[in-house]
PDB file of C-alpha atoms in Angstrom:
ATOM      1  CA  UNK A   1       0.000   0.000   0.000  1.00 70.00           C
ATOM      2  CA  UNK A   2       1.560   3.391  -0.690  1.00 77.00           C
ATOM      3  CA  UNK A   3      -1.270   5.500   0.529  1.00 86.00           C
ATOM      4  CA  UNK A   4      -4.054   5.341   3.356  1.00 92.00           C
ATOM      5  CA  UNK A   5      -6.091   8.307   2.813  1.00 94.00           C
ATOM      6  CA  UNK A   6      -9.074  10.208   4.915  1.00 95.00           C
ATOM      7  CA  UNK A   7     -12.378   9.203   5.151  1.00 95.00           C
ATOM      8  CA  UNK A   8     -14.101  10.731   8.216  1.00 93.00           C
ATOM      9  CA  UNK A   9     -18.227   8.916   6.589  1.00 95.00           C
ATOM     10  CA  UNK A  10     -17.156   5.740   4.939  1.00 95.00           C
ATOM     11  CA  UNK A  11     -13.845   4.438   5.550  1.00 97.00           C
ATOM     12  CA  UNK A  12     -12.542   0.784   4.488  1.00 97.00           C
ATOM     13  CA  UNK A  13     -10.070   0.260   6.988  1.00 97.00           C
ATOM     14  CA  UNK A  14      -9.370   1.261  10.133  1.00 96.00           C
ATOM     15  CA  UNK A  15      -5.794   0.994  12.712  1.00 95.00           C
ATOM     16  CA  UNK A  16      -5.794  -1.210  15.998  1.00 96.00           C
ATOM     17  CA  UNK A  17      -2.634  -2.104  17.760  1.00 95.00           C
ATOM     18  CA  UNK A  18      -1.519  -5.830  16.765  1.00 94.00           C
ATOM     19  CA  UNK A  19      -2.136  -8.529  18.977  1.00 91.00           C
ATOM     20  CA  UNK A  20       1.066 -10.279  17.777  1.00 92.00           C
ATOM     21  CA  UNK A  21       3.985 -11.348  20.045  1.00 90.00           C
ATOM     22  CA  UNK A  22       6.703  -8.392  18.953  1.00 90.00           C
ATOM     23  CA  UNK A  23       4.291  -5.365  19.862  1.00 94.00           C
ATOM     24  CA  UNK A  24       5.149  -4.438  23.248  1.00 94.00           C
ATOM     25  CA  UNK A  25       1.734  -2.575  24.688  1.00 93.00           C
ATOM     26  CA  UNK A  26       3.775  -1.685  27.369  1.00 94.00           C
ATOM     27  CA  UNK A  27       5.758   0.303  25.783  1.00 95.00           C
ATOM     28  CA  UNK A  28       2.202   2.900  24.844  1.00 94.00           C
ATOM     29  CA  UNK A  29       2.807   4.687  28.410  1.00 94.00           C
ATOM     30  CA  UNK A  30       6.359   6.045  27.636  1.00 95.00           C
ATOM     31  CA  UNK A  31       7.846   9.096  25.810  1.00 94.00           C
ATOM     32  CA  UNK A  32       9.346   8.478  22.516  1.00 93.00           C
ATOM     33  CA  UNK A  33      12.620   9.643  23.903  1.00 94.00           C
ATOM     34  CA  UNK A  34      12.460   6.888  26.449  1.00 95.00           C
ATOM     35  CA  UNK A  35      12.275   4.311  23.753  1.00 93.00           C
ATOM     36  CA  UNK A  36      14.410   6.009  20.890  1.00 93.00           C
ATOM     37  CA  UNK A  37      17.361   6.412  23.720  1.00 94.00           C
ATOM     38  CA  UNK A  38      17.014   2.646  25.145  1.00 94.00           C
ATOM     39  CA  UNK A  39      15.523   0.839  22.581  1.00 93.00           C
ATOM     40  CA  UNK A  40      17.251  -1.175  19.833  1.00 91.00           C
ATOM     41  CA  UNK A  41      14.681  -2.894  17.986  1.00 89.00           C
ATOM     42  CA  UNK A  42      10.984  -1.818  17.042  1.00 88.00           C
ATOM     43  CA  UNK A  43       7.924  -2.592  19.885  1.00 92.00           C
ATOM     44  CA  UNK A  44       5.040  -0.612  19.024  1.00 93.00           C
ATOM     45  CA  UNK A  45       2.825  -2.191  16.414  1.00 94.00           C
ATOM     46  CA  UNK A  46       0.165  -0.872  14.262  1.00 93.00           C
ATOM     47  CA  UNK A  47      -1.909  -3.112  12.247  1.00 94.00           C
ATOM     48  CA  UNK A  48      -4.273  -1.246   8.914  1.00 94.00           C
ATOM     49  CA  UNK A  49      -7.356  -3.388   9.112  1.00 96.00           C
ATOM     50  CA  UNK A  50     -10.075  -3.851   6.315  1.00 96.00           C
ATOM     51  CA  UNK A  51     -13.563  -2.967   7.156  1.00 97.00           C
ATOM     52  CA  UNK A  52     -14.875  -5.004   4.405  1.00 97.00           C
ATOM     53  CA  UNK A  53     -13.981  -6.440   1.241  1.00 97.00           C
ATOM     54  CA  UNK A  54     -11.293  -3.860  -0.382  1.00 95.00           C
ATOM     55  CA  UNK A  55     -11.023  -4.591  -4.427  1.00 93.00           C
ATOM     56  CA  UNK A  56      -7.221  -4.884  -5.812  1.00 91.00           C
ATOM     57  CA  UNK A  57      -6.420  -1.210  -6.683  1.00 88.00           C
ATOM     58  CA  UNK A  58      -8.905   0.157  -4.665  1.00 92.00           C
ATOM     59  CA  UNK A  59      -8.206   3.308  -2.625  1.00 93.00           C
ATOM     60  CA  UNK A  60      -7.680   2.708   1.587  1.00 95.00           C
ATOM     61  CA  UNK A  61      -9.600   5.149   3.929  1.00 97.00           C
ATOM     62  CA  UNK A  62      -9.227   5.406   7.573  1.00 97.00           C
ATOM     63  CA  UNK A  63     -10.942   7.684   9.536  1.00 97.00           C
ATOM     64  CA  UNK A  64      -8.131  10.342  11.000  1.00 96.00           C
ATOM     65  CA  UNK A  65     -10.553  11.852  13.474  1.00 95.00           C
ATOM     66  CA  UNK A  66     -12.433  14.618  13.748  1.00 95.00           C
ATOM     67  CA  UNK A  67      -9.754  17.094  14.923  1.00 97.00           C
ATOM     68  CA  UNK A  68      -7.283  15.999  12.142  1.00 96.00           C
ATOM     69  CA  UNK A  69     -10.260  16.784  10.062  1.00 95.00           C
ATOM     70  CA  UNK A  70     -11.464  20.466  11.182  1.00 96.00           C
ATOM     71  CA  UNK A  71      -7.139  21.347  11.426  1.00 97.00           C
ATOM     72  CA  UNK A  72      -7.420  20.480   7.775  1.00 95.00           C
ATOM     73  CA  UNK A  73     -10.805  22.343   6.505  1.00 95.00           C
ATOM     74  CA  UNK A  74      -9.126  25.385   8.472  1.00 97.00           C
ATOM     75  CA  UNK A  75      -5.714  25.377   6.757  1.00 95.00           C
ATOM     76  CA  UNK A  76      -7.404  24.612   3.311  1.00 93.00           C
ATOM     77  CA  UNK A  77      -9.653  27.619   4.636  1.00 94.00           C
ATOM     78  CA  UNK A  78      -7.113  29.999   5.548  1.00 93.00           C
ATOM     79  CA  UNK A  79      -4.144  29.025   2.792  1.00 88.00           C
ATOM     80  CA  UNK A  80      -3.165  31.711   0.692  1.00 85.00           C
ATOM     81  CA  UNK A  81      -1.072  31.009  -2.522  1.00 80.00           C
ATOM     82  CA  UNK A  82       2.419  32.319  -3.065  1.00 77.00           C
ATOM     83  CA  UNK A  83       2.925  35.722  -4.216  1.00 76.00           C
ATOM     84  CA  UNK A  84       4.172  34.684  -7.810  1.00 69.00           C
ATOM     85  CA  UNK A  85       1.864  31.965  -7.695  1.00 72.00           C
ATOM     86  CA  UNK A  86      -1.106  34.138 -10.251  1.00 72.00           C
ATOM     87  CA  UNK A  87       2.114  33.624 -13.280  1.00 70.00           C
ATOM     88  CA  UNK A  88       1.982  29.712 -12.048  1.00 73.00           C
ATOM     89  CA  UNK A  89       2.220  26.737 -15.156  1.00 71.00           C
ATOM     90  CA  UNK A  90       2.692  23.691 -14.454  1.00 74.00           C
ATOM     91  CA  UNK A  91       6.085  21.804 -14.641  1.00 73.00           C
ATOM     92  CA  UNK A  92       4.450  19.590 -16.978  1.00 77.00           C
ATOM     93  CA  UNK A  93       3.184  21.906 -19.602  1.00 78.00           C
ATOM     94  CA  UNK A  94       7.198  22.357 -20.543  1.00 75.00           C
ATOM     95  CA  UNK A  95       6.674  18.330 -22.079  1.00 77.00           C
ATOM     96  CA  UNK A  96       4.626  20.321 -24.773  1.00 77.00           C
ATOM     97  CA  UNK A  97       7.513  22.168 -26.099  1.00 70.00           C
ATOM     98  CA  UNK A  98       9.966  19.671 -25.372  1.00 67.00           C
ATOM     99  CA  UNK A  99      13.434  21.487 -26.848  1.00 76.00           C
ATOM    100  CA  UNK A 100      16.000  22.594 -24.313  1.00 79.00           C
ATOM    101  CA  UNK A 101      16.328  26.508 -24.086  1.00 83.00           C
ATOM    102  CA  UNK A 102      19.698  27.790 -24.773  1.00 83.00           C
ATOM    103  CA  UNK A 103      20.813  30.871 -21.938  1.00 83.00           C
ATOM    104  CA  UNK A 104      20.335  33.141 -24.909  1.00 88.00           C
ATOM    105  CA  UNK A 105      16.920  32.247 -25.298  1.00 88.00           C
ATOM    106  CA  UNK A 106      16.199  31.757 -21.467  1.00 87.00           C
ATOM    107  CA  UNK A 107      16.894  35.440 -21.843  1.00 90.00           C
ATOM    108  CA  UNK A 108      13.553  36.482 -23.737  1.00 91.00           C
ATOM    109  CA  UNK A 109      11.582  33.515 -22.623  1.00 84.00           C
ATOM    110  CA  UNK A 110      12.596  32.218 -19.041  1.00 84.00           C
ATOM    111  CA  UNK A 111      11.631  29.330 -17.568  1.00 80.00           C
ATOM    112  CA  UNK A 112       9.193  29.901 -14.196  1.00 75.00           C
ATOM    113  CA  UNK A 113      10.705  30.463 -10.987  1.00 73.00           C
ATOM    114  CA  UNK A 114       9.868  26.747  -9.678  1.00 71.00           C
ATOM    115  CA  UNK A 115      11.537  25.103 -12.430  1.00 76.00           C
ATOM    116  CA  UNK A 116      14.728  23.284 -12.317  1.00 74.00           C
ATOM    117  CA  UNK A 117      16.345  22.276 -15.591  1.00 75.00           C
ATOM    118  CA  UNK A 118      19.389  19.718 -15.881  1.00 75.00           C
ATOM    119  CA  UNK A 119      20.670  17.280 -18.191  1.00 72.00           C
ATOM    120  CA  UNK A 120      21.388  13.519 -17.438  1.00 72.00           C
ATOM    121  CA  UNK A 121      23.613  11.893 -19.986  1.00 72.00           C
ATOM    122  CA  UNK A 122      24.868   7.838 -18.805  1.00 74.00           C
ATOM    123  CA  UNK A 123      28.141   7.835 -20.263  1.00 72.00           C
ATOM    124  CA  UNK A 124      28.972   4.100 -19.499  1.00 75.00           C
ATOM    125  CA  UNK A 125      25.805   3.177 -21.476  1.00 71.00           C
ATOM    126  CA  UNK A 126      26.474   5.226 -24.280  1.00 67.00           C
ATOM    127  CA  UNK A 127      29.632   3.895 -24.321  1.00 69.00           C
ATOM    128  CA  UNK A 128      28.402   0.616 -24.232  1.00 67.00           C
ATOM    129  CA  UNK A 129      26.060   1.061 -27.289  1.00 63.00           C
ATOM    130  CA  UNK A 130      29.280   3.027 -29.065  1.00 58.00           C
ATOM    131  CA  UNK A 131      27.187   6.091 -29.619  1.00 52.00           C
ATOM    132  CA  UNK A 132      29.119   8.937 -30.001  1.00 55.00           C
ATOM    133  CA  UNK A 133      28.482  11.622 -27.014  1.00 52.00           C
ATOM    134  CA  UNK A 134      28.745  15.335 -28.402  1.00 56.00           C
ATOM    135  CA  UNK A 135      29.758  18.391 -25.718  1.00 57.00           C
ATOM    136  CA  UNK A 136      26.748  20.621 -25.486  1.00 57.00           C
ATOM    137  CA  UNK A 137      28.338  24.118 -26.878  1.00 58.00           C
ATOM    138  CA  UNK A 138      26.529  27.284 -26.700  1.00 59.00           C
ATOM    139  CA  UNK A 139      26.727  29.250 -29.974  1.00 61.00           C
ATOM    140  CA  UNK A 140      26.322  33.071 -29.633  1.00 57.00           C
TER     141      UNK A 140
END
């Protein structure tokens, strides 16, 4: 699973501490500095449980609780966008025009703020396939 989402009216799942011999419920009633500063090994288990039948590929809710929930509907309430945010495009948009600007045309037509561009070139494999590799040069 890769991501358990929130689902505060239907979830699918929910998160009980496992029954199993390793999880240490004793260990619930101390600080996490007790336990990162004489502990070696893990002791706290969590176990995702289904709620019913979940389909392969099918999203997994659990219900975060209800003051996860109204921090969150505040924040998305109160969030304000970055200043240079109204000129935003997405990163993605650039696969559209996919040619590499030159800094001479970066000049007239610069990429936004919150783009990085670089170039990745595997030498070994290129090697390997005997392609020849040519040094990017600028021309004014």
């Amino acid at each position: 699973v890769n991501y358990i989402n929130h689902d505060g009216k239907e979830p699918n799942a929910f998160i009980r501490w496992s029954d199993r011999n390793h999880h240490k419920s004793e260990w619930k009633n101390r600080t996490v500095e007790d336990i990162l500063l004489n502990e070696t090994h893990p002791g706290l288990m969590l176990e995702f449980v289904a709620a019913r039948d979940i389909d392969a590929g099918e999203e997994i809710f659990i219900n975060y609780g209800k003051a996860w929930e109204e921090a969150w509907n505040k924040y998305v309430k109160d969030w304000e966008s970055h200043p240079y945010a109204k000129n935003y495009i997405p990163p993605s948009t650039l696969n559209e025009h996919p040619t590499v600007l030159t800094s001479k045309e970066q000049e007239d037509h610069p990429y936004p703020e919150d783009v990085f561009i670089s170039c990745y070139v595997d030498f070994e494999a290129a090697e390997r396939y005997s392609r020849s590799i040519y040094k990017w040069i600028e021309t004014e």
